[in-house]
Amino acid sequence: MKKPYLKKLRLPMRFIDGRWELEFGGQVPVEHGTTAEILVEVSAITEKKFAEKLLAQSAIPIFQPGVTLRAYVAPKECEGLNEDQKKLLIPASDMKLASGLLDSWSSGGVSFIDVQIGKATEKQAESLEFRNGGLWLIVEGFNPSDLRSSTIDLPPCVSDEPAISLNHAFTILSEVFETWRKSHTGNVYQRFFYEETDGLWYPLELLRDAKLAQKEQEVAFELWKEFLDRMASLKTS
């Protein structure tokens, strides 16, 4: 998913007498309301509880087991595929994709394959937070950092065993459908898609960067609202 490019500057800062100043002296000449991120050593934070909140990890559930995701693959002339595997391929032309997504893809052989979110892994089953399986947004402190899934159920003609993660699932799919590739890894946030309430399919990247969502993209929009609510509770607790 393309994002507008905004050139940014890295400014050396020092906290002096209750305010941030440039390392070489003076205030930062920026517009009122400008936002920035501050990178500091954990040991420099004077309130221990605040530091613990920033380091804490939590998960916000997005999807339950059984939800269908679609993986984007680029087979070349169906080389090496059996008939059952060929039937799995959904042409991009048959997909209701969010606008602009095909612009950056190869013009040849773009297809999709349905997979389902499966049950929890053995390790996840031991955790109260993850034992029911699904897809979660992982939050570290005040930052959404990752998406985590339970097992991923693949079509029987691809694998008899479920994949243990999205990354594992994509590797298996690529090994079967993209035999021309030397490496079978990929960006799962761009390679797996989910169906939004507006009827369009979006890459999982939108869920990880849910602040970019519009109101009609209800799954991502509501996820971002819940994330903000959790952050507000951290500040007041």
mmCIF file of C-alpha atoms in Angstrom:
data_model
loop_
_atom_site.group_PDB
_atom_site.id
_atom_site.type_symbol
_atom_site.label_atom_id
_atom_site.label_comp_id
_atom_site.label_asym_id
_atom_site.label_seq_id
_atom_site.Cartn_x
_atom_site.Cartn_y
_atom_site.Cartn_z
ATOM 1 C CA MET A 1 0.000 0.000 0.000
ATOM 2 C CA LYS A 2 1.573 3.228 -1.127
ATOM 3 C CA LYS A 3 1.985 6.065 1.356
ATOM 4 C CA PRO A 4 2.830 9.689 0.680
ATOM 5 C CA TYR A 5 6.540 10.344 1.064
ATOM 6 C CA LEU A 6 7.325 13.036 3.606
ATOM 7 C CA LYS A 7 10.979 13.937 4.024
ATOM 8 C CA LYS A 8 11.964 14.006 7.684
ATOM 9 C CA LEU A 9 14.966 15.309 9.583
ATOM 10 C CA ARG A 10 16.744 13.698 12.523
ATOM 11 C CA LEU A 11 17.547 16.405 15.082
ATOM 12 C CA PRO A 12 19.950 15.902 18.025
ATOM 13 C CA MET A 13 18.150 17.079 21.176
ATOM 14 C CA ARG A 14 18.902 17.516 24.878
ATOM 15 C CA PHE A 15 16.397 17.933 27.759
ATOM 16 C CA ILE A 16 17.414 21.044 29.703
ATOM 17 C CA ASP A 17 15.510 22.817 32.492
ATOM 18 C CA GLY A 18 12.207 21.160 31.686
ATOM 19 C CA ARG A 19 12.228 21.513 27.897
ATOM 20 C CA TRP A 20 13.807 19.974 24.809
ATOM 21 C CA GLU A 21 16.443 22.023 23.020
ATOM 22 C CA LEU A 22 18.733 21.406 20.083
ATOM 23 C CA GLU A 23 21.982 19.751 21.103
ATOM 24 C CA PHE A 24 23.903 22.697 19.679
ATOM 25 C CA GLY A 25 21.625 25.210 21.408
ATOM 26 C CA GLY A 26 18.274 26.917 20.966
ATOM 27 C CA GLN A 27 14.677 25.885 20.435
ATOM 28 C CA VAL A 28 13.538 23.894 17.427
ATOM 29 C CA PRO A 29 12.116 26.247 14.752
ATOM 30 C CA VAL A 30 9.022 24.234 13.785
ATOM 31 C CA GLU A 31 5.333 25.006 13.335
ATOM 32 C CA HIS A 32 2.939 24.916 16.277
ATOM 33 C CA GLY A 33 1.375 21.462 16.632
ATOM 34 C CA THR A 34 4.212 19.632 14.891
ATOM 35 C CA THR A 35 4.504 16.034 16.102
ATOM 36 C CA ALA A 36 7.733 14.088 16.618
ATOM 37 C CA GLU A 37 9.086 10.895 18.137
ATOM 38 C CA ILE A 38 11.664 10.995 20.905
ATOM 39 C CA LEU A 39 14.209 8.174 21.155
ATOM 40 C CA VAL A 40 15.643 7.844 24.664
ATOM 41 C CA GLU A 41 17.425 5.198 26.688
ATOM 42 C CA VAL A 42 15.097 3.361 29.056
ATOM 43 C CA SER A 43 17.476 4.097 31.918
ATOM 44 C CA ALA A 44 16.921 7.842 31.356
ATOM 45 C CA ILE A 45 13.205 7.617 32.232
ATOM 46 C CA THR A 46 12.842 8.752 35.830
ATOM 47 C CA GLU A 47 9.424 7.162 36.542
ATOM 48 C CA LYS A 48 9.786 3.386 36.801
ATOM 49 C CA LYS A 49 6.058 2.641 36.333
ATOM 50 C CA PHE A 50 5.942 4.775 33.178
ATOM 51 C CA ALA A 51 8.942 2.887 31.785
ATOM 52 C CA GLU A 52 7.249 -0.434 32.559
ATOM 53 C CA LYS A 53 4.156 0.665 30.626
ATOM 54 C CA LEU A 54 6.291 1.571 27.624
ATOM 55 C CA LEU A 55 7.931 -1.857 27.670
ATOM 56 C CA ALA A 56 4.738 -3.854 28.266
ATOM 57 C CA GLN A 57 3.318 -5.948 25.436
ATOM 58 C CA SER A 58 -0.380 -6.588 24.864
ATOM 59 C CA ALA A 59 -2.581 -7.948 22.080
ATOM 60 C CA ILE A 60 -5.791 -6.625 20.516
ATOM 61 C CA PRO A 61 -7.868 -9.363 18.822
ATOM 62 C CA ILE A 62 -8.860 -8.692 15.210
ATOM 63 C CA PHE A 63 -10.178 -11.944 13.705
ATOM 64 C CA GLN A 64 -11.363 -15.273 15.108
ATOM 65 C CA PRO A 65 -10.387 -18.707 13.692
ATOM 66 C CA GLY A 66 -12.239 -19.564 10.479
ATOM 67 C CA VAL A 67 -11.853 -16.146 8.857
ATOM 68 C CA THR A 68 -10.605 -16.352 5.265
ATOM 69 C CA LEU A 69 -7.501 -14.489 4.156
ATOM 70 C CA ARG A 70 -6.211 -14.386 0.597
ATOM 71 C CA ALA A 71 -2.552 -14.778 -0.261
ATOM 72 C CA TYR A 72 -1.104 -13.047 -3.310
ATOM 73 C CA VAL A 73 1.156 -15.293 -5.395
ATOM 74 C CA ALA A 74 2.753 -14.877 -8.810
ATOM 75 C CA PRO A 75 2.954 -18.254 -10.566
ATOM 76 C CA LYS A 76 4.494 -18.317 -14.022
ATOM 77 C CA GLU A 77 2.329 -20.232 -16.489
ATOM 78 C CA CYS A 78 1.258 -22.628 -13.681
ATOM 79 C CA GLU A 79 4.578 -24.427 -14.048
ATOM 80 C CA GLY A 80 4.700 -27.646 -12.003
ATOM 81 C CA LEU A 81 1.148 -27.319 -10.627
ATOM 82 C CA ASN A 82 -1.332 -30.194 -10.594
ATOM 83 C CA GLU A 83 -4.972 -29.704 -11.570
ATOM 84 C CA ASP A 84 -6.216 -29.289 -7.980
ATOM 85 C CA GLN A 85 -3.600 -26.616 -7.317
ATOM 86 C CA LYS A 86 -4.476 -24.762 -10.524
ATOM 87 C CA LYS A 87 -8.125 -24.615 -9.447
ATOM 88 C CA LEU A 88 -7.128 -22.730 -6.285
ATOM 89 C CA LEU A 89 -5.837 -19.725 -8.214
ATOM 90 C CA ILE A 90 -8.129 -16.681 -8.138
ATOM 91 C CA PRO A 91 -7.202 -14.175 -10.871
ATOM 92 C CA ALA A 92 -6.631 -10.616 -9.690
ATOM 93 C CA SER A 93 -9.282 -9.535 -12.189
ATOM 94 C CA ASP A 94 -11.864 -11.471 -10.134
ATOM 95 C CA MET A 95 -10.902 -9.698 -6.909
ATOM 96 C CA LYS A 96 -12.472 -6.507 -5.593
ATOM 97 C CA LEU A 97 -9.199 -4.900 -4.635
ATOM 98 C CA ALA A 98 -8.709 -1.503 -3.065
ATOM 99 C CA SER A 99 -7.688 0.993 -5.753
ATOM 100 C CA GLY A 100 -4.030 1.428 -6.636
ATOM 101 C CA LEU A 101 -2.812 -1.925 -5.330
ATOM 102 C CA LEU A 102 -2.024 -3.478 -8.694
ATOM 103 C CA ASP A 103 0.058 -0.509 -9.807
ATOM 104 C CA SER A 104 3.205 -1.755 -8.072
ATOM 105 C CA TRP A 105 2.796 -5.448 -8.936
ATOM 106 C CA SER A 106 4.071 -7.534 -11.786
ATOM 107 C CA SER A 107 1.732 -7.405 -14.744
ATOM 108 C CA GLY A 108 1.901 -11.138 -15.305
ATOM 109 C CA GLY A 109 0.340 -14.009 -13.405
ATOM 110 C CA VAL A 110 -0.986 -12.241 -10.320
ATOM 111 C CA SER A 111 -3.335 -14.619 -8.482
ATOM 112 C CA PHE A 112 -4.769 -15.194 -5.015
ATOM 113 C CA ILE A 113 -5.338 -18.279 -2.879
ATOM 114 C CA ASP A 114 -7.791 -18.667 -0.007
ATOM 115 C CA VAL A 115 -6.453 -19.744 3.394
ATOM 116 C CA GLN A 116 -8.157 -19.764 6.800
ATOM 117 C CA ILE A 117 -7.062 -18.664 10.224
ATOM 118 C CA GLY A 118 -6.785 -21.858 12.264
ATOM 119 C CA LYS A 119 -6.583 -22.886 15.897
ATOM 120 C CA ALA A 120 -3.934 -21.812 18.376
ATOM 121 C CA THR A 121 -0.489 -23.359 18.295
ATOM 122 C CA GLU A 122 0.518 -25.584 21.223
ATOM 123 C CA LYS A 123 2.409 -22.688 22.779
ATOM 124 C CA GLN A 124 -0.469 -20.233 22.246
ATOM 125 C CA ALA A 125 -2.917 -22.722 23.778
ATOM 126 C CA GLU A 126 -1.074 -22.311 27.084
ATOM 127 C CA SER A 127 -1.711 -18.547 27.072
ATOM 128 C CA LEU A 128 -4.984 -17.046 28.291
ATOM 129 C CA GLU A 129 -4.614 -14.246 25.748
ATOM 130 C CA PHE A 130 -4.007 -16.423 22.676
ATOM 131 C CA ARG A 131 -5.540 -19.822 23.519
ATOM 132 C CA ASN A 132 -8.653 -19.357 21.333
ATOM 133 C CA GLY A 133 -6.626 -18.659 18.201
ATOM 134 C CA GLY A 134 -7.098 -15.837 15.722
ATOM 135 C CA LEU A 135 -5.248 -12.771 14.462
ATOM 136 C CA TRP A 136 -4.034 -10.058 16.839
ATOM 137 C CA LEU A 137 -2.452 -6.634 16.699
ATOM 138 C CA ILE A 138 0.572 -6.719 19.012
ATOM 139 C CA VAL A 139 1.159 -3.497 20.920
ATOM 140 C CA GLU A 140 4.383 -2.593 22.695
ATOM 141 C CA GLY A 141 3.862 0.323 25.043
ATOM 142 C CA PHE A 142 2.223 3.038 22.946
ATOM 143 C CA ASN A 143 3.198 1.524 19.586
ATOM 144 C CA PRO A 144 1.403 -1.014 17.370
ATOM 145 C CA SER A 145 4.346 -3.200 16.397
ATOM 146 C CA ASP A 146 3.238 -6.406 14.722
ATOM 147 C CA LEU A 147 0.459 -8.767 13.657
ATOM 148 C CA ARG A 148 0.420 -12.275 15.124
ATOM 149 C CA SER A 149 -1.664 -15.201 13.964
ATOM 150 C CA SER A 150 -2.499 -18.647 15.227
ATOM 151 C CA THR A 151 -2.061 -21.521 12.752
ATOM 152 C CA ILE A 152 -3.039 -21.009 9.117
ATOM 153 C CA ASP A 153 -5.052 -23.765 7.408
ATOM 154 C CA LEU A 154 -3.910 -24.359 3.833
ATOM 155 C CA PRO A 155 -5.743 -26.274 1.080
ATOM 156 C CA PRO A 156 -5.115 -30.065 1.345
ATOM 157 C CA CYS A 157 -3.482 -30.166 -2.107
ATOM 158 C CA VAL A 158 -0.897 -27.679 -0.843
ATOM 159 C CA SER A 159 -0.173 -29.012 2.652
ATOM 160 C CA ASP A 160 -1.659 -31.660 4.931
ATOM 161 C CA GLU A 161 -0.423 -29.774 7.976
ATOM 162 C CA PRO A 162 -1.374 -26.221 8.992
ATOM 163 C CA ALA A 163 1.291 -23.532 8.913
ATOM 164 C CA ILE A 164 2.328 -22.263 12.339
ATOM 165 C CA SER A 165 2.312 -18.595 11.302
ATOM 166 C CA LEU A 166 1.643 -16.223 8.409
ATOM 167 C CA ASN A 167 5.337 -16.274 7.482
ATOM 168 C CA HIS A 168 5.368 -20.067 7.462
ATOM 169 C CA ALA A 169 2.166 -20.131 5.382
ATOM 170 C CA PHE A 170 3.598 -17.809 2.762
ATOM 171 C CA THR A 171 6.808 -19.827 2.497
ATOM 172 C CA ILE A 172 4.808 -23.010 1.834
ATOM 173 C CA LEU A 173 2.609 -21.279 -0.755
ATOM 174 C CA SER A 174 5.579 -19.697 -2.499
ATOM 175 C CA GLU A 175 7.453 -23.012 -2.669
ATOM 176 C CA VAL A 176 4.442 -24.547 -4.463
ATOM 177 C CA PHE A 177 3.223 -21.673 -6.643
ATOM 178 C CA GLU A 178 6.373 -19.602 -7.179
ATOM 179 C CA THR A 179 8.944 -22.266 -8.050
ATOM 180 C CA TRP A 180 10.807 -19.704 -10.167
ATOM 181 C CA ARG A 181 11.834 -17.729 -7.076
ATOM 182 C CA LYS A 182 15.218 -18.353 -5.441
ATOM 183 C CA SER A 183 13.900 -17.253 -2.062
ATOM 184 C CA HIS A 184 10.457 -18.090 -0.707
ATOM 185 C CA THR A 185 10.082 -15.402 1.893
ATOM 186 C CA GLY A 186 7.983 -12.259 1.584
ATOM 187 C CA ASN A 187 6.358 -9.364 3.375
ATOM 188 C CA VAL A 188 3.230 -11.002 4.816
ATOM 189 C CA TYR A 189 1.658 -7.590 5.485
ATOM 190 C CA GLN A 190 1.574 -7.033 1.738
ATOM 191 C CA ARG A 191 1.129 -10.643 0.641
ATOM 192 C CA PHE A 192 -1.970 -11.511 2.705
ATOM 193 C CA PHE A 193 -5.282 -9.722 2.236
ATOM 194 C CA TYR A 194 -8.475 -9.500 4.283
ATOM 195 C CA GLU A 195 -11.982 -8.489 3.232
ATOM 196 C CA GLU A 196 -13.204 -5.211 4.687
ATOM 197 C CA THR A 197 -16.803 -4.277 5.446
ATOM 198 C CA ASP A 198 -16.815 -2.111 2.291
ATOM 199 C CA GLY A 199 -16.503 -5.320 0.248
ATOM 200 C CA LEU A 200 -12.945 -4.608 -0.886
ATOM 201 C CA TRP A 201 -9.818 -6.618 -0.136
ATOM 202 C CA TYR A 202 -6.921 -4.869 1.574
ATOM 203 C CA PRO A 203 -3.420 -6.033 2.556
ATOM 204 C CA LEU A 204 -2.914 -6.796 6.251
ATOM 205 C CA GLU A 205 -0.625 -3.779 6.229
ATOM 206 C CA LEU A 206 -3.727 -1.635 6.751
ATOM 207 C CA LEU A 207 -4.443 -3.401 10.055
ATOM 208 C CA ARG A 208 -0.903 -2.921 11.308
ATOM 209 C CA ASP A 209 -1.050 0.758 10.276
ATOM 210 C CA ALA A 210 -4.725 1.154 11.213
ATOM 211 C CA LYS A 211 -4.361 4.892 11.851
ATOM 212 C CA LEU A 212 -4.518 5.257 8.048
ATOM 213 C CA ALA A 213 -7.977 3.662 7.884
ATOM 214 C CA GLN A 214 -11.099 5.521 6.784
ATOM 215 C CA LYS A 215 -14.509 5.130 8.438
ATOM 216 C CA GLU A 216 -15.813 2.852 5.685
ATOM 217 C CA GLN A 217 -12.966 0.435 6.447
ATOM 218 C CA GLU A 218 -14.677 -0.582 9.676
ATOM 219 C CA VAL A 219 -12.414 -3.462 10.727
ATOM 220 C CA ALA A 220 -9.269 -1.310 10.614
ATOM 221 C CA PHE A 221 -11.034 1.847 11.803
ATOM 222 C CA GLU A 222 -12.509 0.152 14.888
ATOM 223 C CA LEU A 223 -9.155 -1.502 15.581
ATOM 224 C CA TRP A 224 -7.467 1.902 15.664
ATOM 225 C CA LYS A 225 -10.176 3.273 17.990
ATOM 226 C CA GLU A 226 -9.618 0.384 20.402
ATOM 227 C CA PHE A 227 -5.870 0.963 20.245
ATOM 228 C CA LEU A 228 -6.357 4.651 21.139
ATOM 229 C CA ASP A 229 -8.698 3.715 24.013
ATOM 230 C CA ARG A 230 -6.066 1.369 25.421
ATOM 231 C CA MET A 231 -3.401 4.022 25.148
ATOM 232 C CA ALA A 232 -5.634 6.511 26.967
ATOM 233 C CA SER A 233 -6.170 4.007 29.793
ATOM 234 C CA LEU A 234 -2.403 3.508 30.119
ATOM 235 C CA LYS A 235 -1.890 7.243 30.540
ATOM 236 C CA THR A 236 -4.514 7.532 33.276
ATOM 237 C CA SER A 237 -3.779 4.309 35.189
#
